[in-house]
Amino acid sequence: MCEKCKGNYYITTPIYYPSANLHIGHAYCTVATDAMARYKRLQGYNVKFLTGTDEHGQKIEDKAKEAGVTPQQFVDNIVLGEKGVLDLWKLMNISYDRFIRTTDDYHVAAIQKIFKRMYENGDIYKGTYSGKYCKPCESFWTESQLVDGKCPDCGREVQDAQEEAYFFKLSKYADRIQDLLENTDFLEPRSRVHEMVNNFIKPGLEDLCVSRTSFTWGVPVDFDPGHVVYVWIDALFNYMTALGFENKKYSDLNDFWPADVHFVGKEIVRFHSIIWPAMLMSLDLPLPKKVYGHGWLNFNGEKMSKSRGNVVDPYILSEKFGVDALRFFLLRTFPFGSDGNFTNELLMATINTDLANTLGNLVSRTVAMNQKYFDGTLEEGGEAAELDSDLRVLAADVCAKYEAQMDRFQFSVALNEVFRLLDRANKYIDETTPWILAKSEDTKPRLLTVMKNLCECIRIAAILITPFMPETSEKIFAVLNVPADRQVWDAQAYCADVVWNTVVGAPLFPRLDVEKELKELEKLSKPKSTIEIEPYSEEKVDFDTFCKSDFRAVKVKDCCNVKKSDKLLQFTLDDGTGTDRQILSGIARFYKPEELIGKTLVAITNLPPRKMMGRESCGMLLSAVHTEKGEEKLNLIMLDDAIPAGAKLC
Ligand code: MSP
């Protein structure tokens, strides 16, 4: 730790599943963590802010297969690719100090050692798992934990699962965990403690299944090939491997462990407040000082989900309104421990009210008046009045309350404090009426002091908003020309009687035309189709020519691949005439022959016979073709099997 530092501070976000693009809900937690990290740095702490990605598990393996790439390629693309996780954090101005990927070699090797240590100390043992598995959540559940027979976390169907597996003796730690939750401030907000104790601990903590054999995309158990480590063990220990636990890549463990706080979403509090401390207890390691379970952001009253098409794209929103406005909105509007309802209307209303009217106006009016009445330079001297002490007293009170609220992670309340100061400063303009003071030389000294008081209130507010809107506070310091040593946390003391040299800058937050913006957003948010269809033909066919084509229902009696051809399938078809018809079709890429036997298809039967690979083809089978995500797709037209062979299609 450096000598001047107030101490070390270690804060983490959950590491994200790179299974789909991140939405504003994911950004919420990371922005909050970033604000906290910046606040602690501002106060003079030596901060380590960790974030990263949780890249193993069956869900990733399945998605990679679907996309036709390896799991590593799949996660690399979402983490490193264009508009991937790293790009998004850059855009959102996330000042993380370390980024861990659970596929990093040092982490994988460390997890193997950790698993072995728990096996060797007897807390991990081999058994057979049979129970219910929720694939999307990668969670095993007991019958009693299911809600209406479905996964208690996501409400989706669960499957019966049975496999040889390793178990962690979670039950052994039940009493210690209950004590930790009930009798310390380990888990906050307090409401989450009751939830954990009543829903999970009191019904009886069962041992936890901690290995899988049904898929391979995970950290292999090195002493038992075929088993991979349960993704939550792999994921939770990231908080320590990223500091150098069981690896030589880093050496920050002594300085930063135990963590000061893990910020996590409410649905993963169970993992962080029960399983995580139990595993640390098993290894006799210090527990993190705190886990804070924040609420969820819904969108227009519904859970954000890709399938519902209501995910809010942080790229679109930050491009439109600016990153600072978005960061501010998230933390100003929703109390951190509770759920919130994100709407675009609310976002714009907050920008207009707080940022354009209150903050932006105060800054632009102040610097404009400085310019107009003093050419931007506020010299020494002036004339104080009793009213000024209101501002001084309020500023000190605001700073103290802001600090207390930030230390409790109550970002929205801390920001209320800042706006108390800004509102008061705006009111001070109305009370002191600088435009009237400017009319006479006699009142110019009073005007000078009024303007200095306004500059000082803005300066203090700019310090306090730094963690939330780092770019905006920089812009404010620039227009007020605040020297570096008065931009810092320790320069909160109110001191209006200094010389100011201010310059007029661009408006910080132009007022938004809500109706217009909403329309534009609606257009931009419409998901672009990934499906492409062939352009329609311009050329017309006359009716008689069309009627000459003989379309018939045909039944597949046999189907096989054609030797030396990757493309062709050879069909033997019942066309209702009593004589088999042979058709060759270039669709081997899309179907296996055995899938098609017995199906009723559509053939155009009066085309002249053609030779393909030395075999005769008498007609053509009809299919529907399109392109999806750049890939060609083909579906044979299949008819109801009740339609007899030879039926004419017209
Ligand atoms: N990989 C695990 C975390 C492992 S930590 C050792 C995971 N990843 S996640 O990508 O699914 O979620 C990451 C975080 O985003 C979680 O804290 C989750 O609560 C948060 N959010 C996801 N959607 C959210 C909202 N709509 N609103 C607020 N937070 C939400 O869980």
XYZ file of C-alpha atoms and ligand atoms in Angstrom:
681
model
C 0.000 0.000 0.000
C 1.313 3.490 -0.775
C 2.108 5.757 2.156
C -0.360 8.452 1.223
C -3.217 5.970 0.687
C -6.026 5.676 3.165
C -5.962 1.886 2.787
C -6.623 -0.844 0.267
C -10.089 -1.443 -1.080
C -11.139 -4.479 -3.101
C -14.487 -4.438 -4.904
C -15.896 -6.880 -7.451
C -18.776 -7.331 -9.889
C -20.204 -10.709 -10.812
C -18.347 -12.106 -13.774
C -20.701 -12.256 -16.738
C -21.827 -15.237 -18.781
C -20.788 -14.438 -22.306
C -23.767 -16.322 -23.652
C -25.506 -13.338 -25.163
C -24.965 -9.638 -25.537
C -25.028 -7.672 -22.348
C -27.976 -5.411 -21.731
C -28.583 -2.444 -19.513
C -29.414 -4.768 -16.585
C -25.873 -6.167 -16.691
C -24.426 -2.696 -17.066
C -26.341 -1.580 -13.967
C -24.234 -3.585 -11.522
C -20.972 -2.742 -13.266
C -21.757 0.976 -13.335
C -22.593 0.843 -9.622
C -19.332 -0.946 -8.886
C -17.477 1.572 -10.987
C -19.052 4.484 -9.119
C -18.049 2.909 -5.819
C -14.503 2.235 -7.037
C -14.152 5.818 -8.265
C -15.557 7.140 -4.989
C -13.032 5.169 -2.980
C -10.193 6.281 -5.230
C -11.382 9.856 -4.859
C -11.206 9.440 -1.110
C -7.629 8.260 -1.430
C -7.966 4.492 -1.213
C -5.782 2.156 -3.179
C -8.590 0.429 -5.085
C -8.636 -2.880 -6.892
C -11.774 -3.230 -9.002
C -12.241 -6.657 -10.526
C -14.620 -7.701 -13.256
C -14.538 -10.403 -15.895
C -16.333 -13.226 -17.617
C -17.561 -16.624 -16.500
C -16.966 -18.680 -19.593
C -17.539 -22.346 -18.817
C -20.609 -24.529 -18.621
C -23.093 -26.465 -20.628
C -25.005 -23.420 -21.813
C -21.892 -22.076 -23.535
C -21.053 -25.501 -24.966
C -24.577 -25.774 -26.413
C -24.590 -22.269 -27.837
C -21.213 -22.780 -29.473
C -22.468 -25.972 -31.080
C -25.523 -24.137 -32.366
C -23.279 -21.451 -33.837
C -20.972 -24.069 -35.393
C -17.847 -22.864 -33.588
C -15.726 -24.150 -30.701
C -16.706 -22.962 -27.207
C -13.456 -20.991 -27.017
C -14.181 -19.244 -30.306
C -17.685 -18.559 -29.130
C -16.654 -16.883 -25.875
C -13.725 -15.064 -27.494
C -16.132 -13.474 -29.899
C -18.508 -12.250 -27.189
C -15.747 -11.065 -24.882
C -13.256 -9.606 -27.367
C -15.332 -9.095 -30.510
C -16.910 -5.933 -31.808
C -19.467 -4.596 -29.310
C -18.379 -7.371 -26.973
C -17.979 -7.225 -23.217
C -14.669 -5.336 -23.288
C -16.013 -2.831 -25.800
C -19.056 -2.196 -23.664
C -17.053 -1.556 -20.510
C -14.856 0.840 -22.444
C -17.881 2.669 -23.727
C -19.452 2.865 -20.262
C -16.191 4.231 -18.867
C -15.721 1.329 -16.463
C -12.447 1.850 -14.632
C -11.723 -1.765 -13.715
C -8.213 -2.611 -12.597
C -8.310 -6.260 -13.522
C -10.339 -8.381 -15.916
C -10.444 -12.120 -15.373
C -11.676 -14.738 -17.812
C -12.343 -18.128 -16.267
C -10.733 -19.695 -19.333
C -7.422 -17.989 -18.464
C -4.778 -20.677 -17.911
C -3.738 -19.472 -14.483
C -7.334 -19.564 -13.258
C -7.996 -23.045 -14.668
C -4.881 -24.454 -13.002
C -5.768 -22.730 -9.718
C -9.303 -24.175 -9.751
C -7.871 -27.660 -10.169
C -5.688 -27.135 -7.115
C -8.567 -25.704 -5.097
C -10.833 -28.641 -5.961
C -8.116 -31.081 -5.002
C -7.490 -29.316 -1.697
C -11.142 -29.628 -0.737
C -11.135 -33.266 -1.866
C -8.065 -33.966 0.203
C -9.443 -32.293 3.290
C -12.547 -34.479 3.012
C -15.062 -31.737 2.184
C -15.447 -33.008 -1.371
C -16.433 -36.680 -1.788
C -17.684 -38.890 -4.622
C -21.329 -39.991 -4.862
C -24.229 -40.262 -7.300
C -26.353 -37.367 -8.169
C -29.991 -37.727 -8.999
C -32.244 -34.759 -9.012
C -33.565 -31.943 -11.101
C -31.329 -29.846 -13.313
C -32.063 -26.466 -14.798
C -29.950 -26.192 -17.903
C -30.136 -22.427 -18.485
C -29.198 -21.729 -14.828
C -26.769 -24.653 -14.613
C -28.271 -25.414 -11.236
C -29.283 -28.642 -9.614
C -32.352 -28.546 -7.397
C -34.072 -30.897 -5.018
C -37.759 -31.637 -5.515
C -38.637 -29.497 -2.491
C -36.821 -26.472 -3.860
C -38.780 -26.416 -7.122
C -41.578 -23.891 -7.470
C -44.606 -25.443 -9.228
C -42.234 -28.124 -10.443
C -40.030 -25.539 -12.157
C -36.661 -23.907 -11.516
C -37.065 -21.519 -8.558
C -34.631 -19.018 -10.129
C -35.860 -18.689 -13.688
C -39.197 -20.528 -13.685
C -38.193 -22.780 -16.558
C -38.673 -26.552 -16.926
C -36.146 -28.760 -15.136
C -34.938 -32.179 -16.233
C -34.361 -35.405 -14.310
C -30.644 -35.957 -14.096
C -28.519 -38.731 -12.680
C -24.756 -39.009 -12.768
C -21.714 -39.999 -10.788
C -20.515 -36.806 -9.218
C -18.483 -35.160 -6.521
C -20.248 -33.435 -3.656
C -19.229 -30.610 -1.397
C -20.191 -30.962 2.284
C -22.271 -27.812 2.364
C -24.500 -29.233 5.117
C -21.518 -29.281 7.469
C -21.372 -25.473 7.363
C -25.095 -24.735 7.773
C -24.882 -23.494 11.374
C -21.845 -21.322 10.757
C -23.432 -19.796 7.691
C -26.682 -19.101 9.502
C -24.728 -17.408 12.272
C -22.754 -15.387 9.734
C -25.920 -14.198 8.027
C -27.987 -13.509 11.117
C -25.411 -12.109 13.460
C -23.104 -10.060 11.269
C -23.415 -7.481 8.491
C -21.962 -9.916 5.962
C -25.028 -9.814 3.725
C -26.958 -6.668 2.886
C -29.610 -5.398 2.459
C -31.044 -7.090 5.531
C -34.124 -8.334 3.663
C -31.900 -10.717 1.725
C -30.774 -12.354 4.979
C -34.308 -13.453 5.816
C -34.746 -14.784 2.304
C -31.571 -16.895 2.515
C -32.189 -18.213 6.015
C -35.871 -19.003 5.525
C -35.736 -20.355 1.977
C -32.447 -22.204 1.953
C -30.924 -22.773 5.376
C -33.936 -23.546 7.561
C -35.388 -26.160 5.153
C -32.008 -27.939 5.502
C -28.848 -27.320 3.525
C -28.001 -30.339 1.434
C -24.552 -31.220 0.157
C -23.842 -29.608 -3.168
C -23.089 -31.469 -6.364
C -19.827 -29.948 -7.595
C -18.799 -31.899 -10.679
C -20.414 -32.795 -13.987
C -19.833 -35.570 -16.498
C -22.561 -34.661 -18.999
C -20.454 -32.088 -20.836
C -16.798 -31.200 -21.223
C -16.590 -27.390 -21.444
C -15.284 -26.734 -17.968
C -12.234 -27.094 -15.743
C -11.321 -30.801 -15.780
C -10.973 -32.540 -12.412
C -7.333 -33.495 -12.893
C -7.452 -36.588 -10.702
C -10.652 -37.985 -12.280
C -10.874 -37.524 -16.048
C -14.397 -37.146 -17.391
C -15.481 -34.854 -14.551
C -15.506 -31.111 -14.900
C -15.743 -28.735 -11.958
C -19.180 -27.252 -11.290
C -19.266 -23.847 -12.922
C -20.116 -21.985 -9.694
C -16.963 -23.218 -7.929
C -14.979 -22.218 -10.969
C -16.720 -18.834 -11.037
C -16.737 -17.897 -7.355
C -13.040 -18.482 -6.848
C -12.304 -15.914 -9.560
C -12.429 -13.324 -6.797
C -9.314 -14.880 -5.295
C -7.452 -16.340 -8.260
C -7.483 -12.844 -9.789
C -5.381 -11.760 -6.819
C -2.970 -14.663 -7.121
C -4.577 -17.392 -5.010
C -3.055 -20.738 -6.046
C -1.211 -19.119 -8.927
C 1.853 -17.043 -9.614
C 0.350 -14.707 -12.175
C -0.587 -12.160 -9.502
C 0.604 -11.455 -5.990
C -2.040 -9.176 -4.505
C -3.684 -11.568 -2.119
C -2.115 -10.193 1.047
C -3.010 -6.651 0.118
C -6.549 -7.147 -1.094
C -8.092 -10.281 0.386
C -10.588 -10.355 2.066
C -12.634 -8.328 -0.411
C -14.355 -5.256 0.957
C -17.502 -5.955 -1.006
C -18.925 -8.194 -3.703
C -21.780 -6.487 -5.546
C -24.150 -9.133 -6.942
C -27.650 -9.315 -8.395
C -30.343 -10.663 -6.134
C -30.717 -14.008 -7.926
C -27.106 -14.949 -7.238
C -27.065 -13.923 -3.586
C -27.568 -17.601 -2.655
C -24.284 -18.561 -4.292
C -22.397 -15.671 -2.722
C -23.795 -15.775 0.780
C -24.076 -19.537 1.358
C -21.901 -21.551 -1.010
C -19.027 -19.065 -1.277
C -18.428 -18.576 2.474
C -18.840 -22.327 3.082
C -16.087 -23.113 0.573
C -13.846 -20.486 2.107
C -14.519 -21.966 5.546
C -13.578 -25.369 4.181
C -10.201 -23.998 3.112
C -9.826 -21.954 6.269
C -9.646 -18.717 4.317
C -10.886 -15.291 5.424
C -14.410 -14.429 4.279
C -15.185 -11.327 2.205
C -16.300 -8.454 4.407
C -19.584 -7.968 2.626
C -21.921 -9.206 -0.086
C -24.440 -6.664 -1.330
C -27.412 -8.050 -3.271
C -28.802 -5.352 -5.520
C -32.211 -5.392 -7.156
C -33.184 -6.038 -10.755
C -34.017 -3.616 -13.479
C -37.145 -4.499 -15.365
C -38.128 -2.911 -18.641
C -41.613 -1.430 -18.934
C -42.628 -3.647 -16.012
C -41.300 -6.893 -17.472
C -38.169 -8.891 -16.827
C -35.487 -8.074 -19.389
C -34.987 -10.998 -21.648
C -33.726 -11.470 -25.120
C -36.587 -13.764 -26.050
C -39.122 -11.103 -25.083
C -37.234 -8.643 -27.247
C -37.211 -6.026 -24.517
C -33.548 -5.882 -23.718
C -32.291 -2.355 -23.645
C -29.182 -1.792 -25.673
C -26.628 0.313 -23.775
C -24.889 1.158 -27.067
C -27.988 2.802 -28.481
C -28.760 4.660 -25.266
C -25.247 5.957 -24.688
C -24.859 7.040 -28.276
C -28.086 8.978 -28.013
C -27.889 10.488 -24.574
C -24.241 10.199 -23.597
C -22.573 7.709 -21.294
C -22.614 9.990 -18.266
C -26.343 10.619 -18.525
C -26.990 6.896 -18.710
C -24.692 6.086 -15.783
C -26.292 8.874 -13.779
C -29.818 7.756 -14.560
C -29.165 4.178 -13.434
C -27.845 5.180 -10.057
C -29.967 8.267 -9.426
C -33.315 6.668 -10.139
C -33.346 3.187 -8.631
C -32.525 2.533 -4.971
C -29.652 0.080 -5.246
C -31.105 -2.675 -3.069
C -34.540 -2.721 -4.718
C -35.940 -3.580 -8.127
C -36.526 -0.766 -10.570
C -38.515 -0.253 -13.710
C -36.494 1.118 -16.605
C -38.441 3.093 -19.165
C -37.123 5.358 -21.868
C -39.613 8.022 -20.760
C -38.176 8.000 -17.248
C -34.638 8.143 -18.588
C -35.418 11.245 -20.624
C -37.452 12.890 -17.873
C -34.502 12.448 -15.501
C -32.061 13.864 -18.026
C -34.287 16.884 -18.624
C -35.087 17.581 -14.987
C -31.857 16.845 -13.176
C -29.181 17.224 -15.783
C -30.482 19.815 -18.251
C -32.563 21.982 -15.882
C -30.897 21.753 -12.508
C -27.217 21.003 -13.135
C -26.726 22.134 -16.737
C -28.640 25.373 -16.296
C -26.886 26.272 -13.084
C -23.499 25.860 -14.714
C -24.372 27.679 -17.928
C -26.170 30.557 -16.195
C -23.298 31.001 -13.765
C -20.529 31.070 -16.348
C -22.628 33.211 -18.696
C -23.181 35.791 -15.929
C -19.496 35.693 -14.951
C -18.691 36.414 -18.555
C -21.250 39.153 -18.943
C -20.575 41.015 -15.707
C -16.873 40.309 -15.092
C -15.432 39.044 -18.381
C -15.082 35.673 -16.690
C -12.662 36.852 -13.998
C -13.823 37.049 -10.403
C -11.120 38.991 -8.550
C -10.480 39.021 -4.810
C -12.828 41.007 -2.596
C -16.594 41.378 -2.686
C -19.315 41.733 -0.144
C -20.747 38.869 1.862
C -24.294 38.677 3.204
C -26.041 36.492 5.722
C -27.731 34.458 3.047
C -24.345 33.130 1.926
C -23.866 31.169 5.108
C -26.905 29.073 4.132
C -24.910 27.766 1.207
C -21.808 27.147 3.281
C -23.684 25.250 5.988
C -25.699 23.283 3.483
C -22.612 22.318 1.456
C -20.926 20.868 4.546
C -24.072 18.975 5.503
C -24.477 17.630 1.973
C -20.871 16.393 1.882
C -21.236 14.576 5.205
C -24.540 12.956 4.292
C -23.306 12.078 0.827
C -20.358 10.234 2.333
C -22.544 8.335 4.793
C -24.891 7.246 2.008
C -22.097 6.261 -0.366
C -20.563 4.124 2.359
C -23.907 2.308 2.603
C -24.085 1.941 -1.219
C -27.161 4.158 -1.276
C -26.248 5.856 -4.525
C -29.634 7.366 -5.249
C -29.805 8.925 -1.782
C -26.253 10.240 -2.059
C -27.239 11.887 -5.328
C -30.320 13.398 -3.681
C -27.877 15.178 -1.418
C -25.951 16.621 -4.351
C -29.202 17.860 -5.838
C -30.121 19.497 -2.534
C -27.041 21.641 -3.005
C -27.704 22.324 -6.686
C -31.348 23.208 -6.048
C -30.319 25.554 -3.270
C -27.796 27.235 -5.548
C -30.439 27.746 -8.241
C -32.733 29.256 -5.622
C -29.877 31.511 -4.475
C -29.780 33.003 -7.969
C -33.482 33.872 -7.725
C -32.993 35.289 -4.227
C -29.949 37.403 -5.043
C -31.083 38.504 -8.540
C -27.613 39.069 -10.032
C -29.118 40.897 -13.063
C -30.394 43.594 -10.707
C -27.127 43.740 -8.756
C -25.342 44.243 -12.067
C -27.220 47.469 -12.737
C -25.279 49.589 -10.295
C -21.585 49.946 -9.469
C -22.582 50.112 -5.787
C -23.895 46.570 -5.813
C -21.060 45.143 -7.941
C -19.081 43.937 -4.870
C -22.146 42.016 -3.733
C -22.551 40.603 -7.241
C -18.929 39.477 -7.162
C -19.507 37.482 -3.981
C -22.751 36.016 -5.272
C -20.988 34.698 -8.371
C -18.146 33.267 -6.309
C -20.606 31.470 -4.066
C -22.283 29.970 -7.102
C -18.943 28.816 -8.522
C -18.043 27.265 -5.187
C -21.318 25.332 -4.911
C -20.841 24.015 -8.437
C -17.235 23.053 -7.701
C -18.241 21.046 -4.646
C -21.098 19.366 -6.520
C -18.661 18.517 -9.328
C -16.395 16.704 -6.852
C -19.352 14.712 -5.556
C -20.619 13.702 -8.983
C -17.181 12.534 -10.159
C -17.852 8.857 -9.340
C -21.110 8.933 -11.304
C -20.319 11.231 -14.224
C -16.534 11.439 -14.534
C -16.624 13.197 -17.905
C -19.158 15.772 -16.789
C -17.258 16.712 -13.666
C -14.149 17.130 -15.802
C -16.067 19.461 -18.120
C -17.325 21.476 -15.167
C -13.844 21.776 -13.682
C -12.681 22.949 -17.102
C -15.268 25.737 -17.487
C -14.695 26.863 -13.903
C -10.962 26.516 -14.371
C -10.598 24.700 -11.049
C -6.982 23.877 -10.188
C -6.228 20.184 -9.735
C -5.799 20.431 -5.967
C -9.341 21.810 -5.620
C -10.910 18.996 -7.648
C -10.192 16.357 -5.020
C -12.099 14.836 -2.134
C -10.059 16.609 0.519
C -10.904 19.982 -1.025
C -14.548 19.876 0.033
C -14.209 22.733 2.493
C -16.306 25.674 1.340
C -14.082 28.543 0.337
C -15.771 31.072 -1.913
C -13.270 33.859 -1.595
C -10.785 32.724 -4.174
C -10.080 34.124 -7.606
C -12.047 32.456 -10.407
C -11.440 32.543 -14.137
C -14.332 30.908 -15.879
C -14.974 30.259 -19.545
C -18.199 29.658 -21.407
C -18.483 26.071 -22.637
C -21.023 24.103 -24.642
C -24.218 23.231 -22.735
C -23.585 20.122 -20.641
C -26.934 18.486 -21.267
C -29.130 19.957 -23.998
C -32.852 19.554 -23.289
C -34.390 16.563 -25.015
C -37.535 16.622 -27.111
C -39.083 13.538 -25.516
C -41.648 12.763 -28.215
C -39.084 12.981 -30.989
C -36.484 10.940 -29.126
C -38.999 8.241 -28.248
C -39.916 7.811 -31.900
C -36.271 7.559 -32.904
C -35.537 5.087 -30.149
C -38.411 2.918 -31.193
C -36.971 2.744 -34.707
C -33.449 2.024 -33.485
C -34.497 -0.610 -30.959
C -36.367 -2.749 -33.460
C -34.226 -5.852 -33.757
C -32.755 -6.178 -37.227
C -33.879 -9.395 -38.830
C -31.152 -11.969 -39.229
C -33.184 -13.630 -41.955
C -32.725 -12.782 -45.603
C -34.950 -13.892 -48.419
C -34.353 -13.995 -52.180
C -35.453 -10.857 -54.026
C -38.782 -11.303 -55.813
C -38.645 -11.845 -59.561
C -39.633 -8.901 -61.761
C -40.272 -11.143 -64.727
C -43.921 -12.153 -65.241
C -45.002 -15.624 -66.298
C -48.233 -15.932 -68.240
C -50.918 -18.019 -66.652
C -50.990 -20.705 -69.346
C -47.258 -21.299 -69.043
C -47.564 -21.586 -65.290
C -50.425 -24.102 -65.615
C -48.236 -26.341 -67.732
C -46.080 -27.163 -64.667
C -47.248 -30.423 -63.130
C -46.820 -30.358 -59.330
C -47.545 -33.656 -57.555
C -47.463 -35.100 -54.071
C -44.796 -37.836 -53.955
C -43.873 -40.272 -51.169
C -40.271 -41.128 -50.405
C -39.854 -44.910 -50.689
C -36.088 -44.757 -50.449
C -33.362 -42.181 -50.198
C -29.596 -42.545 -50.254
C -26.390 -40.573 -50.727
C -24.767 -40.572 -54.154
C -21.236 -41.937 -54.151
C -18.518 -39.336 -54.655
C -20.974 -36.470 -54.265
C -21.288 -34.357 -51.104
C -24.328 -32.644 -52.498
C -26.671 -35.160 -54.058
C -29.355 -37.327 -52.542
C -31.056 -39.938 -54.734
C -34.787 -40.394 -54.127
C -36.996 -43.305 -55.111
C -40.496 -41.908 -55.109
C -44.027 -43.223 -55.273
C -45.770 -40.749 -57.604
C -49.075 -42.632 -57.729
C -48.488 -44.067 -61.241
C -47.388 -47.496 -60.000
C -43.902 -46.973 -61.439
C -41.157 -45.609 -59.184
C -39.825 -42.171 -60.075
C -36.168 -41.284 -59.488
C -35.186 -37.733 -58.623
C -31.743 -36.438 -57.666
C -31.587 -33.392 -55.473
C -28.608 -31.332 -54.255
C -29.704 -31.190 -50.638
C -27.352 -33.651 -48.888
C -26.003 -30.753 -46.793
C -29.373 -30.200 -45.208
C -30.829 -33.686 -44.654
C -29.735 -37.176 -43.752
C -31.345 -39.723 -46.130
C -32.986 -41.707 -43.313
C -34.812 -38.595 -42.074
C -36.753 -38.387 -45.306
C -37.997 -41.917 -45.862
C -41.803 -42.033 -45.665
C -42.249 -38.273 -46.061
C -44.730 -36.740 -48.488
C -42.978 -34.128 -50.638
C -43.800 -31.943 -53.629
C -42.219 -32.618 -57.035
C -42.491 -30.892 -60.345
C -42.781 -33.906 -62.607
C -42.860 -32.717 -66.210
C -39.348 -31.344 -66.504
C -37.244 -33.107 -69.141
C -35.055 -35.840 -67.505
C -31.507 -34.767 -66.620
C -28.351 -36.757 -65.964
C -26.499 -36.013 -62.731
C -23.353 -37.967 -61.756
C -24.360 -40.471 -64.445
C -27.835 -41.023 -62.976
C -31.159 -39.879 -64.374
C -33.298 -37.380 -62.511
C -36.954 -37.120 -63.545
C -38.230 -33.957 -61.964
C -37.386 -31.678 -59.120
C -38.338 -31.570 -55.446
C -39.570 -28.256 -54.115
C -38.083 -26.623 -51.086
C -38.118 -23.275 -49.278
C -34.785 -21.473 -49.059
C -33.581 -18.475 -47.067
C -30.413 -17.151 -45.453
C -30.104 -16.856 -41.683
C -27.176 -15.055 -40.046
C -25.393 -15.369 -43.381
C -25.958 -19.103 -43.596
C -28.024 -20.763 -46.294
C -31.036 -22.721 -44.981
C -33.240 -25.145 -46.890
C -36.485 -26.889 -45.948
C -38.158 -29.414 -48.241
C -41.855 -28.710 -48.692
C -43.590 -31.481 -46.797
C -47.247 -32.283 -47.088
C -49.668 -33.940 -44.732
C -49.151 -37.703 -45.011
C -52.909 -38.153 -45.550
C -52.432 -36.710 -49.071
C -52.084 -39.662 -51.478
C -49.109 -40.088 -53.819
C -49.814 -38.490 -57.171
C -52.328 -35.898 -55.931
C -52.062 -32.879 -58.217
C -51.218 -29.534 -56.671
C -52.973 -26.646 -58.288
N -21.829 -15.709 -14.159
C -22.711 -15.411 -13.088
C -22.008 -14.662 -11.988
C -20.834 -15.376 -11.392
S -20.082 -14.420 -10.137
C -19.005 -15.432 -9.446
C -23.897 -14.585 -13.605
N -23.703 -13.960 -14.761
S -24.847 -13.142 -15.536
O -24.213 -12.617 -16.710
O -25.991 -13.940 -15.735
O -25.282 -11.969 -14.621
C -24.345 -11.048 -14.198
C -24.989 -10.035 -13.296
O -25.922 -9.253 -14.027
C -25.748 -10.646 -12.132
O -25.405 -10.002 -10.941
C -27.173 -10.363 -12.464
O -27.970 -10.166 -11.326
C -27.045 -9.066 -13.227
N -28.229 -8.818 -14.027
C -28.658 -9.473 -15.147
N -29.828 -8.922 -15.544
C -30.174 -7.918 -14.696
C -31.184 -6.966 -14.660
N -32.168 -6.943 -15.537
N -31.114 -6.027 -13.690
C -30.071 -5.958 -12.806
N -29.113 -6.847 -12.817
C -29.204 -7.904 -13.652
O -24.898 -14.523 -12.923
